[in-house]
mmCIF file of C-alpha atoms in Angstrom:
data_model
loop_
_atom_site.group_PDB
_atom_site.id
_atom_site.type_symbol
_atom_site.label_atom_id
_atom_site.label_comp_id
_atom_site.label_asym_id
_atom_site.label_seq_id
_atom_site.Cartn_x
_atom_site.Cartn_y
_atom_site.Cartn_z
ATOM 1 C CA MET A 1 0.237 0.127 0.085
ATOM 2 C CA MET A 2 2.786 2.288 0.920
ATOM 3 C CA ILE A 3 4.157 1.878 -2.721
ATOM 4 C CA TYR A 4 1.078 3.199 -4.038
ATOM 5 C CA LEU A 5 0.923 6.221 -1.721
ATOM 6 C CA ARG A 6 4.442 6.982 -2.730
ATOM 7 C CA LEU A 7 3.594 6.372 -6.196
ATOM 8 C CA PHE A 8 0.923 8.955 -6.087
ATOM 9 C CA TYR A 9 3.171 11.492 -4.087
ATOM 10 C CA GLU A 10 5.962 11.325 -6.577
ATOM 11 C CA PHE A 11 3.868 11.474 -9.891
ATOM 12 C CA PHE A 12 1.803 14.173 -8.291
ATOM 13 C CA LYS A 13 4.984 16.306 -7.650
ATOM 14 C CA ALA A 14 6.069 15.699 -11.314
ATOM 15 C CA GLY A 15 2.657 16.414 -12.563
ATOM 16 C CA LEU A 16 2.748 19.823 -10.651
ATOM 17 C CA PHE A 17 6.279 21.077 -11.327
ATOM 18 C CA ALA A 18 7.419 19.757 -14.625
ATOM 19 C CA ILE A 19 6.444 22.586 -16.960
ATOM 20 C CA GLY A 20 6.965 22.478 -20.720
ATOM 21 C CA GLY A 21 5.972 19.003 -21.956
ATOM 22 C CA GLY A 22 6.717 15.424 -21.596
ATOM 23 C CA MET A 23 10.662 15.550 -21.733
ATOM 24 C CA ALA A 24 10.207 17.894 -18.680
ATOM 25 C CA THR A 25 9.215 14.776 -16.457
ATOM 26 C CA VAL A 26 12.416 12.943 -17.486
ATOM 27 C CA PRO A 27 14.452 14.770 -14.450
ATOM 28 C CA PHE A 28 11.567 13.878 -12.164
ATOM 29 C CA LEU A 29 11.482 9.991 -13.167
ATOM 30 C CA GLN A 30 15.509 10.039 -12.706
ATOM 31 C CA ASP A 31 15.025 11.469 -9.185
ATOM 32 C CA ILE A 32 12.387 8.730 -8.256
ATOM 33 C CA SER A 33 14.785 6.035 -9.579
ATOM 34 C CA GLN A 34 17.660 7.562 -7.429
ATOM 35 C CA ASN A 35 15.343 7.999 -4.094
ATOM 36 C CA THR A 36 13.612 4.754 -4.385
ATOM 37 C CA GLY A 37 15.573 2.225 -6.329
ATOM 38 C CA TRP A 38 12.380 1.018 -8.253
ATOM 39 C CA TYR A 39 14.138 0.819 -11.388
ATOM 40 C CA THR A 40 17.585 1.341 -12.927
ATOM 41 C CA SER A 41 18.603 4.353 -14.976
ATOM 42 C CA GLY A 42 18.770 1.507 -17.977
ATOM 43 C CA GLU A 43 15.419 0.229 -17.525
ATOM 44 C CA LEU A 44 14.342 4.085 -17.205
ATOM 45 C CA ALA A 45 16.121 4.793 -20.727
ATOM 46 C CA ASP A 46 14.047 1.855 -22.198
ATOM 47 C CA MET A 47 10.878 3.180 -20.714
ATOM 48 C CA ILE A 48 11.437 6.380 -22.144
ATOM 49 C CA ALA A 49 12.334 4.921 -25.867
ATOM 50 C CA ILE A 50 9.018 2.770 -25.707
ATOM 51 C CA SER A 51 7.084 6.139 -24.547
ATOM 52 C CA GLN A 52 8.473 7.708 -27.441
ATOM 53 C CA SER A 53 7.697 5.054 -29.722
ATOM 54 C CA THR A 54 4.025 4.173 -28.789
ATOM 55 C CA PRO A 55 1.180 6.972 -29.616
ATOM 56 C CA GLY A 56 -0.161 9.157 -26.985
ATOM 57 C CA PRO A 57 1.653 12.069 -24.998
ATOM 58 C CA MET A 58 4.841 11.013 -23.828
ATOM 59 C CA GLY A 59 4.710 12.189 -20.173
ATOM 60 C CA VAL A 60 1.444 10.161 -19.770
ATOM 61 C CA ASN A 61 2.919 7.093 -21.379
ATOM 62 C CA MET A 62 6.104 7.584 -19.322
ATOM 63 C CA ALA A 63 3.954 7.927 -15.885
ATOM 64 C CA THR A 64 1.866 4.661 -16.931
ATOM 65 C CA TYR A 65 5.019 2.522 -17.863
ATOM 66 C CA VAL A 66 6.731 3.653 -14.654
ATOM 67 C CA GLY A 67 3.676 2.709 -12.505
ATOM 68 C CA TYR A 68 2.980 -0.529 -14.118
ATOM 69 C CA THR A 69 6.834 -1.496 -13.774
ATOM 70 C CA VAL A 70 6.771 -0.595 -9.879
ATOM 71 C CA GLY A 71 3.535 -2.163 -9.077
ATOM 72 C CA HIS A 72 4.425 -5.396 -11.336
ATOM 73 C CA LYS A 73 7.868 -5.701 -9.059
ATOM 74 C CA TYR A 74 6.015 -5.824 -6.018
ATOM 75 C CA PHE A 75 2.412 -7.256 -6.558
ATOM 76 C CA GLY A 76 2.613 -8.934 -10.034
ATOM 77 C CA GLN A 77 0.280 -8.144 -13.195
ATOM 78 C CA LEU A 78 -2.932 -6.721 -11.338
ATOM 79 C CA GLY A 79 -0.526 -4.851 -9.061
ATOM 80 C CA GLY A 80 0.964 -3.328 -12.361
ATOM 81 C CA VAL A 81 -2.190 -2.324 -13.557
ATOM 82 C CA LEU A 82 -3.129 -0.735 -10.244
ATOM 83 C CA GLY A 83 0.130 1.151 -10.280
ATOM 84 C CA ALA A 84 0.065 2.355 -13.624
ATOM 85 C CA PHE A 85 -3.713 3.924 -12.987
ATOM 86 C CA VAL A 86 -2.248 5.634 -9.963
ATOM 87 C CA SER A 87 0.877 7.256 -11.411
ATOM 88 C CA THR A 88 -1.321 8.455 -14.626
ATOM 89 C CA PHE A 89 -3.956 9.966 -12.494
ATOM 90 C CA ALA A 90 -1.404 11.199 -9.846
ATOM 91 C CA LEU A 91 0.403 12.922 -12.901
ATOM 92 C CA ILE A 92 -2.613 14.665 -14.563
ATOM 93 C CA LEU A 93 -4.386 15.675 -11.407
ATOM 94 C CA PRO A 94 -2.707 18.843 -10.586
ATOM 95 C CA SER A 95 -2.702 20.226 -14.179
ATOM 96 C CA VAL A 96 -6.333 19.659 -14.209
ATOM 97 C CA ILE A 97 -6.961 21.540 -11.090
ATOM 98 C CA ILE A 98 -4.747 24.429 -12.066
ATOM 99 C CA ILE A 99 -6.440 24.561 -15.510
ATOM 100 C CA MET A 100 -9.945 24.583 -14.250
ATOM 101 C CA ILE A 101 -8.996 27.630 -12.270
ATOM 102 C CA VAL A 102 -6.900 29.418 -15.170
ATOM 103 C CA ALA A 103 -9.632 28.829 -17.599
ATOM 104 C CA LYS A 104 -12.410 30.099 -15.395
ATOM 105 C CA MET A 105 -10.412 33.341 -15.011
ATOM 106 C CA LEU A 106 -9.674 33.350 -18.585
ATOM 107 C CA GLU A 107 -13.503 33.369 -19.394
ATOM 108 C CA LYS A 108 -14.153 35.939 -16.672
ATOM 109 C CA PHE A 109 -11.722 38.231 -18.056
ATOM 110 C CA ARG A 110 -12.204 37.298 -22.018
ATOM 111 C CA ASP A 111 -13.016 40.822 -22.900
ATOM 112 C CA ASN A 112 -10.410 42.595 -20.739
ATOM 113 C CA LYS A 113 -7.974 44.699 -22.597
ATOM 114 C CA TYR A 114 -5.114 43.474 -20.708
ATOM 115 C CA VAL A 115 -5.902 39.615 -21.163
ATOM 116 C CA ASN A 116 -6.321 40.479 -24.957
ATOM 117 C CA ALA A 117 -2.974 42.214 -24.985
ATOM 118 C CA ALA A 118 -1.217 39.120 -23.451
ATOM 119 C CA LEU A 119 -3.039 36.795 -25.840
ATOM 120 C CA TYR A 120 -1.778 39.067 -28.585
ATOM 121 C CA GLY A 121 1.608 38.257 -27.465
ATOM 122 C CA LEU A 122 0.997 34.754 -26.745
ATOM 123 C CA ARG A 123 -0.320 33.466 -29.993
ATOM 124 C CA PRO A 124 3.091 34.291 -32.069
ATOM 125 C CA ALA A 125 4.952 32.539 -29.184
ATOM 126 C CA SER A 126 2.496 29.505 -29.593
ATOM 127 C CA VAL A 127 3.149 29.195 -33.573
ATOM 128 C CA ALA A 128 6.748 30.063 -33.002
ATOM 129 C CA MET A 129 7.157 27.060 -30.416
ATOM 130 C CA ILE A 130 5.381 24.670 -32.679
ATOM 131 C CA THR A 131 7.745 25.931 -35.595
ATOM 132 C CA SER A 132 10.839 25.255 -33.423
ATOM 133 C CA ALA A 133 9.524 21.952 -32.422
ATOM 134 C CA GLY A 134 9.006 20.962 -36.136
ATOM 135 C CA ILE A 135 12.592 22.042 -36.878
ATOM 136 C CA VAL A 136 13.984 19.904 -34.199
ATOM 137 C CA ILE A 137 11.879 17.036 -35.625
ATOM 138 C CA ILE A 138 13.114 17.899 -39.189
ATOM 139 C CA LEU A 139 16.915 18.029 -37.973
ATOM 140 C CA PHE A 140 16.383 14.791 -36.455
ATOM 141 C CA SER A 141 14.445 12.750 -39.093
ATOM 142 C CA PHE A 142 15.661 14.365 -42.314
ATOM 143 C CA PHE A 143 19.499 15.020 -41.256
ATOM 144 C CA GLN A 144 19.862 12.326 -38.243
ATOM 145 C CA ILE A 145 21.180 15.194 -36.197
ATOM 146 C CA ASN A 146 20.139 16.613 -32.856
ATOM 147 C CA ASN A 147 20.307 20.212 -32.926
ATOM 148 C CA VAL A 148 21.863 22.911 -35.378
ATOM 149 C CA TYR A 149 25.244 23.021 -34.008
ATOM 150 C CA GLU A 150 25.583 19.374 -35.417
ATOM 151 C CA PHE A 151 25.175 20.186 -38.929
ATOM 152 C CA GLY A 152 28.685 19.208 -40.275
ATOM 153 C CA LYS A 153 27.496 15.698 -39.156
ATOM 154 C CA ALA A 154 24.268 15.631 -40.874
ATOM 155 C CA VAL A 155 23.318 12.398 -43.075
ATOM 156 C CA VAL A 156 21.006 13.083 -45.731
ATOM 157 C CA ASP A 157 18.502 10.294 -46.793
ATOM 158 C CA TYR A 158 16.814 11.137 -49.973
ATOM 159 C CA ARG A 159 14.029 8.821 -49.303
ATOM 160 C CA SER A 160 12.906 11.024 -46.513
ATOM 161 C CA PHE A 161 12.640 13.874 -48.906
ATOM 162 C CA ILE A 162 10.575 12.128 -51.584
ATOM 163 C CA LEU A 163 8.215 10.797 -48.620
ATOM 164 C CA ALA A 164 7.920 14.301 -47.367
ATOM 165 C CA ALA A 165 7.158 15.809 -50.696
ATOM 166 C CA VAL A 166 4.369 13.059 -51.515
ATOM 167 C CA VAL A 167 2.782 13.402 -48.005
ATOM 168 C CA LEU A 168 2.956 17.433 -48.785
ATOM 169 C CA VAL A 169 1.280 17.188 -52.193
ATOM 170 C CA CYS A 170 -1.428 14.826 -51.107
ATOM 171 C CA SER A 171 -2.555 16.754 -47.846
ATOM 172 C CA ARG A 172 -2.343 19.994 -49.799
ATOM 173 C CA PHE A 173 -2.813 19.985 -53.353
ATOM 174 C CA ILE A 174 -4.768 16.776 -54.568
ATOM 175 C CA PRO A 175 -8.153 17.691 -53.935
ATOM 176 C CA PHE A 176 -9.471 13.983 -53.279
ATOM 177 C CA THR A 177 -6.675 13.084 -50.664
ATOM 178 C CA LYS A 178 -6.689 16.631 -48.866
ATOM 179 C CA LYS A 179 -9.854 15.783 -47.394
ATOM 180 C CA LEU A 180 -8.415 12.557 -45.810
ATOM 181 C CA HIS A 181 -7.626 12.476 -42.157
ATOM 182 C CA PRO A 182 -4.061 12.959 -40.906
ATOM 183 C CA ILE A 183 -4.066 9.408 -39.157
ATOM 184 C CA LEU A 184 -4.251 7.958 -42.941
ATOM 185 C CA PHE A 185 -1.000 9.946 -43.585
ATOM 186 C CA ILE A 186 0.573 8.592 -40.508
ATOM 187 C CA ILE A 187 -0.282 5.265 -41.084
ATOM 188 C CA ALA A 188 0.702 5.279 -44.659
ATOM 189 C CA SER A 189 4.240 6.766 -44.007
ATOM 190 C CA GLY A 190 4.683 4.202 -41.135
ATOM 191 C CA ILE A 191 4.151 1.458 -43.881
ATOM 192 C CA VAL A 192 6.295 3.217 -46.404
ATOM 193 C CA GLY A 193 8.933 3.230 -43.548
ATOM 194 C CA ILE A 194 8.697 -0.309 -42.917
ATOM 195 C CA ILE A 195 8.952 -1.357 -46.567
ATOM 196 C CA PHE A 196 11.983 0.827 -47.342
ATOM 197 C CA HIS A 197 13.764 0.201 -43.928
ATOM 198 C CA MET A 198 13.930 3.911 -43.332
ATOM 199 C CA SER A 199 15.647 3.645 -40.052
ATOM 200 C CA VAL A 200 18.554 2.248 -41.654
ATOM 201 C CA VAL A 201 20.246 5.380 -43.428
ATOM 202 C CA MET B 1 -38.888 12.317 -38.751
ATOM 203 C CA ILE B 2 -35.982 12.456 -40.951
ATOM 204 C CA ASP B 3 -36.157 16.177 -40.850
ATOM 205 C CA ILE B 4 -35.742 16.261 -37.174
ATOM 206 C CA LYS B 5 -32.978 13.726 -37.397
ATOM 207 C CA GLU B 6 -31.369 15.965 -40.028
ATOM 208 C CA GLU B 7 -31.689 18.968 -37.608
ATOM 209 C CA MET B 8 -30.168 17.073 -34.674
ATOM 210 C CA LYS B 9 -27.310 16.262 -36.814
ATOM 211 C CA LYS B 10 -26.664 19.795 -37.741
ATOM 212 C CA LYS B 11 -27.154 20.822 -33.911
ATOM 213 C CA THR B 12 -24.609 18.510 -32.482
ATOM 214 C CA PRO B 13 -21.613 20.566 -32.984
ATOM 215 C CA ILE B 14 -23.260 23.323 -30.901
ATOM 216 C CA LYS B 15 -23.810 21.043 -28.001
ATOM 217 C CA PRO B 16 -21.699 17.773 -28.158
ATOM 218 C CA THR B 17 -22.384 15.288 -25.420
ATOM 219 C CA ILE B 18 -19.606 14.290 -23.082
ATOM 220 C CA TRP B 19 -19.327 11.003 -24.891
ATOM 221 C CA ASN B 20 -18.670 12.900 -28.295
ATOM 222 C CA ILE B 21 -15.987 14.777 -26.323
ATOM 223 C CA TYR B 22 -14.322 11.639 -24.888
ATOM 224 C CA LYS B 23 -14.410 9.972 -28.405
ATOM 225 C CA THR B 24 -12.898 12.813 -30.083
ATOM 226 C CA PHE B 25 -9.892 13.026 -27.501
ATOM 227 C CA PHE B 26 -9.609 9.638 -27.556
ATOM 228 C CA ARG B 27 -8.667 9.559 -31.270
ATOM 229 C CA VAL B 28 -6.581 12.496 -30.495
ATOM 230 C CA GLY B 29 -4.591 10.665 -28.041
ATOM 231 C CA ALA B 30 -4.184 7.538 -30.052
ATOM 232 C CA MET B 31 -3.045 9.428 -33.150
ATOM 233 C CA THR B 32 -0.487 11.479 -31.202
ATOM 234 C CA PHE B 33 3.107 10.346 -32.171
ATOM 235 C CA GLY B 34 6.023 12.282 -30.750
ATOM 236 C CA GLY B 35 4.981 14.571 -28.000
ATOM 237 C CA GLY B 36 2.478 17.180 -27.424
ATOM 238 C CA TYR B 37 3.455 19.127 -30.552
ATOM 239 C CA ALA B 38 2.843 16.683 -33.078
ATOM 240 C CA MET B 39 -0.572 16.256 -31.679
ATOM 241 C CA LEU B 40 -1.419 20.042 -32.432
ATOM 242 C CA PRO B 41 -2.451 19.341 -36.157
ATOM 243 C CA ILE B 42 -4.556 16.522 -35.082
ATOM 244 C CA ILE B 43 -6.256 18.196 -32.626
ATOM 245 C CA GLU B 44 -6.746 21.096 -34.813
ATOM 246 C CA ARG B 45 -8.373 18.883 -37.405
ATOM 247 C CA GLU B 46 -10.728 17.056 -35.044
ATOM 248 C CA VAL B 47 -11.925 19.928 -32.832
ATOM 249 C CA VAL B 48 -11.461 23.053 -35.124
ATOM 250 C CA ASP B 49 -12.232 21.749 -38.594
ATOM 251 C CA ARG B 50 -14.323 18.711 -38.153
ATOM 252 C CA ALA B 51 -16.241 19.415 -35.076
ATOM 253 C CA GLY B 52 -16.303 23.247 -35.157
ATOM 254 C CA TRP B 53 -16.176 23.258 -31.151
ATOM 255 C CA VAL B 54 -13.907 25.906 -30.649
ATOM 256 C CA SER B 55 -11.988 28.456 -33.152
ATOM 257 C CA GLN B 56 -8.407 28.551 -34.398
ATOM 258 C CA GLU B 57 -7.435 31.440 -32.032
ATOM 259 C CA GLU B 58 -8.683 29.636 -28.960
ATOM 260 C CA ILE B 59 -7.004 26.470 -29.594
ATOM 261 C CA MET B 60 -3.860 28.587 -30.057
ATOM 262 C CA ASP B 61 -4.411 30.307 -26.767
ATOM 263 C CA TYR B 62 -4.936 27.064 -25.017
ATOM 264 C CA PHE B 63 -1.842 25.705 -26.639
ATOM 265 C CA ALA B 64 0.187 28.637 -25.244
ATOM 266 C CA LEU B 65 -1.313 28.501 -21.837
ATOM 267 C CA GLY B 66 -0.917 24.629 -21.978
ATOM 268 C CA GLN B 67 2.747 25.255 -22.228
ATOM 269 C CA CYS B 68 3.237 27.457 -19.317
ATOM 270 C CA THR B 69 0.672 25.496 -16.989
ATOM 271 C CA PRO B 70 2.407 22.545 -15.174
ATOM 272 C CA GLY B 71 2.024 19.025 -16.745
ATOM 273 C CA VAL B 72 1.802 17.489 -19.877
ATOM 274 C CA ILE B 73 0.842 19.839 -22.881
ATOM 275 C CA ALA B 74 -1.342 17.462 -24.720
ATOM 276 C CA VAL B 75 -3.361 16.933 -21.675
ATOM 277 C CA ASN B 76 -3.395 20.424 -20.839
ATOM 278 C CA THR B 77 -4.721 21.461 -24.172
ATOM 279 C CA ALA B 78 -7.318 18.709 -24.029
ATOM 280 C CA THR B 79 -8.530 19.915 -20.556
ATOM 281 C CA PHE B 80 -8.933 23.598 -21.779
ATOM 282 C CA THR B 81 -10.671 22.617 -24.864
ATOM 283 C CA GLY B 82 -13.004 20.142 -23.234
ATOM 284 C CA ARG B 83 -13.798 22.923 -20.633
ATOM 285 C CA LYS B 84 -14.677 25.311 -23.073
ATOM 286 C CA ILE B 85 -16.682 22.935 -24.870
ATOM 287 C CA ARG B 86 -18.801 21.647 -22.096
ATOM 288 C CA GLY B 87 -17.632 22.968 -18.502
ATOM 289 C CA LYS B 88 -16.076 20.909 -15.982
ATOM 290 C CA LEU B 89 -17.437 17.613 -16.982
ATOM 291 C CA GLY B 90 -16.159 18.332 -20.746
ATOM 292 C CA ALA B 91 -12.763 19.150 -19.242
ATOM 293 C CA ILE B 92 -12.750 15.618 -17.320
ATOM 294 C CA ALA B 93 -14.040 14.046 -20.612
ATOM 295 C CA GLY B 94 -11.333 15.638 -22.870
ATOM 296 C CA THR B 95 -8.586 14.651 -20.177
ATOM 297 C CA VAL B 96 -9.515 11.130 -19.712
ATOM 298 C CA GLY B 97 -10.101 10.723 -23.547
ATOM 299 C CA VAL B 98 -6.599 11.588 -24.308
ATOM 300 C CA VAL B 99 -5.267 9.588 -21.841
ATOM 301 C CA THR B 100 -7.122 6.374 -22.230
ATOM 302 C CA PRO B 101 -5.438 5.055 -25.468
ATOM 303 C CA SER B 102 -1.543 5.759 -23.809
ATOM 304 C CA PHE B 103 -2.927 3.840 -20.693
ATOM 305 C CA PHE B 104 -3.978 0.642 -22.510
ATOM 306 C CA ILE B 105 -1.228 0.760 -25.133
ATOM 307 C CA ILE B 106 1.542 0.903 -22.669
ATOM 308 C CA LEU B 107 -0.130 -1.682 -20.373
ATOM 309 C CA ILE B 108 0.071 -3.831 -23.229
ATOM 310 C CA VAL B 109 3.326 -3.186 -24.527
ATOM 311 C CA ALA B 110 4.831 -3.355 -20.907
ATOM 312 C CA ALA B 111 2.962 -6.609 -20.317
ATOM 313 C CA LEU B 112 3.566 -8.615 -23.554
ATOM 314 C CA VAL B 113 6.570 -7.016 -25.613
ATOM 315 C CA ARG B 114 10.032 -7.181 -24.453
ATOM 316 C CA ASN B 115 12.394 -4.608 -26.272
ATOM 317 C CA PHE B 116 9.574 -3.029 -28.230
ATOM 318 C CA ALA B 117 11.448 0.012 -29.042
ATOM 319 C CA HIS B 118 14.456 -2.052 -30.668
ATOM 320 C CA ILE B 119 12.186 -4.118 -33.040
ATOM 321 C CA GLN B 120 13.293 -3.143 -36.535
ATOM 322 C CA ALA B 121 9.996 -2.617 -37.843
ATOM 323 C CA VAL B 122 8.952 -0.305 -35.092
ATOM 324 C CA GLN B 123 12.000 1.705 -35.843
ATOM 325 C CA ASP B 124 11.305 1.710 -39.362
ATOM 326 C CA ALA B 125 7.610 2.585 -38.910
ATOM 327 C CA LEU B 126 8.702 5.456 -36.655
ATOM 328 C CA ALA B 127 11.383 6.861 -38.990
ATOM 329 C CA GLY B 128 8.475 7.164 -41.649
ATOM 330 C CA ILE B 129 5.984 8.515 -39.360
ATOM 331 C CA ARG B 130 8.573 11.238 -38.126
ATOM 332 C CA ILE B 131 8.539 12.529 -41.843
ATOM 333 C CA CYS B 132 4.879 12.660 -41.964
ATOM 334 C CA VAL B 133 4.558 14.511 -38.793
ATOM 335 C CA CYS B 134 7.011 17.312 -39.931
ATOM 336 C CA VAL B 135 4.779 17.931 -42.818
ATOM 337 C CA LEU B 136 1.783 17.974 -40.742
ATOM 338 C CA ILE B 137 3.389 20.458 -38.106
ATOM 339 C CA PHE B 138 4.322 22.659 -41.108
ATOM 340 C CA GLU B 139 0.555 22.544 -42.451
ATOM 341 C CA ALA B 140 -0.535 23.382 -38.591
ATOM 342 C CA VAL B 141 1.761 26.530 -38.916
ATOM 343 C CA THR B 142 0.816 27.828 -41.930
ATOM 344 C CA LYS B 143 -3.019 27.248 -40.788
ATOM 345 C CA MET B 144 -2.341 29.065 -37.671
ATOM 346 C CA TRP B 145 -0.214 31.959 -39.265
ATOM 347 C CA LYS B 146 -3.153 34.250 -40.379
ATOM 348 C CA SER B 147 -4.397 34.457 -36.926
ATOM 349 C CA ALA B 148 -1.389 34.827 -34.768
ATOM 350 C CA ILE B 149 0.835 36.458 -37.079
ATOM 351 C CA VAL B 150 -1.216 39.731 -37.618
ATOM 352 C CA ASP B 151 1.276 42.731 -37.863
ATOM 353 C CA LYS B 152 5.047 43.438 -37.934
ATOM 354 C CA ILE B 153 5.423 43.225 -34.081
ATOM 355 C CA THR B 154 3.739 39.736 -33.701
ATOM 356 C CA LEU B 155 6.170 38.395 -36.882
ATOM 357 C CA ALA B 156 9.025 40.092 -35.246
ATOM 358 C CA MET B 157 8.300 38.182 -32.371
ATOM 359 C CA TYR B 158 7.717 35.107 -34.150
ATOM 360 C CA ILE B 159 11.227 35.196 -35.671
ATOM 361 C CA LEU B 160 12.814 35.968 -32.188
ATOM 362 C CA ILE B 161 11.331 33.250 -30.518
ATOM 363 C CA VAL B 162 12.185 30.643 -33.447
ATOM 364 C CA LEU B 163 15.665 31.780 -33.449
ATOM 365 C CA VAL B 164 16.234 31.724 -30.036
ATOM 366 C CA SER B 165 14.575 28.267 -29.180
ATOM 367 C CA VAL B 166 16.289 26.811 -32.000
ATOM 368 C CA PHE B 167 20.045 28.133 -31.252
ATOM 369 C CA PHE B 168 19.878 28.413 -27.624
ATOM 370 C CA ASP B 169 17.463 25.652 -26.360
ATOM 371 C CA ALA B 170 15.703 28.164 -24.177
ATOM 372 C CA SER B 171 13.059 26.959 -21.756
ATOM 373 C CA PRO B 172 9.378 27.511 -23.768
ATOM 374 C CA VAL B 173 8.182 28.449 -20.069
ATOM 375 C CA ILE B 174 10.212 31.551 -19.989
ATOM 376 C CA MET B 175 9.504 32.548 -23.546
ATOM 377 C CA VAL B 176 5.773 32.217 -23.252
ATOM 378 C CA VAL B 177 5.916 34.459 -20.227
ATOM 379 C CA LEU B 178 8.151 37.142 -21.820
ATOM 380 C CA ALA B 179 5.810 36.885 -24.816
ATOM 381 C CA ALA B 180 2.806 37.541 -22.839
ATOM 382 C CA ILE B 181 4.745 40.458 -21.072
ATOM 383 C CA ALA B 182 5.865 41.624 -24.220
ATOM 384 C CA GLY B 183 2.092 41.687 -25.531
ATOM 385 C CA LEU B 184 1.033 43.730 -22.583
ATOM 386 C CA ILE B 185 3.600 46.351 -23.055
ATOM 387 C CA ILE B 186 3.039 46.696 -26.499
ATOM 388 C CA LYS B 187 -0.577 46.553 -26.509
ATOM 389 C CA GLY B 188 -0.900 48.491 -23.136
ATOM 390 C CA ARG B 189 1.062 51.099 -24.527
ATOM 391 C CA LYS B 190 -0.751 51.566 -27.758
ATOM 392 C CA SER B 191 -3.943 52.080 -25.933
ATOM 393 C CA LEU B 192 -2.661 54.616 -23.762
ATOM 394 C CA GLY B 193 -1.263 56.458 -26.641
ATOM 395 C CA GLY B 194 -4.859 57.062 -27.895
ATOM 396 C CA GLU B 195 -4.524 54.590 -30.856
ATOM 397 C CA GLY B 196 -7.257 52.545 -28.992
ATOM 398 C CA THR B 197 -7.342 49.494 -31.651
ATOM 399 C CA LYS B 198 -8.471 46.346 -30.446
#
């Protein structure tokens, strides 16, 4: 039982203090591993890799995974499921509470001059952040590098450019395929990736 | 009878049920590959284009706020959007919806598949998916552009933030907070100066 209380506490803490997305929870997970010895850093690396390669928000995936691993270690399969539930719930609880409050205030002051002024600045920031996240993914998936400074080490795989061009044309210019749901492009790209062994450059 | 049904169909986007919200965000959760940012094109498609529940501007606001409130961005955006659509229950439906697929997929992978991330086919598929996600993000950016970049100031802010975050790996929280402050100063000053534009 103590294990679950501790899981709840640790993930509540991560949910409360990790600001800025999934990767921000990683330091908290490292902290948990050092303080409790529930899993090794090697196991953590595996859990991060799997959380990145399965659908869903990364932070949630990691919480579920860690919760399952810990519960499973002490109480078997069912214990793992309970652990996954506890840690996932604990991770999202603080942000749900905070957002309820923020959203209420936002609604109340929607027509306020200052709120609008702040949003005027927030919107370009929002688009800029998406752009830079896109650039990071582009660097990694088209050039196999982690940041702009590694540009000298870039490895170019022409197949990825062909795939990108095809997806772009289909999702933007061809009237019939334009209306298709993005998930279809994602699935098709995954299949193309498997057929052409795209992880091997 | 058919007429009434047709009418009902037309009205669903206006007052979606809790179940509708749950289903929509379940789809969003299941289709998100590679973190919260990759989710944006999907959430936009599902909630703005398809259902018409919230506007493009609102989604951008929620996304910006979702960055500087604690927790996972994807979940935060879901909570915000759900709340906007249907109050507290909507928020809970959106949040639980976006989390459910993760939960079960991870349980299955954790219980059954060893070394999932190292399987060749998984890596190949992900290499392909990442390329597609790049294109989808690009499209989301071009869509949002019009409602966010409205003048020279916002364009300058956009370029500055992109450069800073690409070259210096600065914390998104700080940039979001600074952008809000910049907005306050610039817009606040404008209205003081008597321009009074909205």
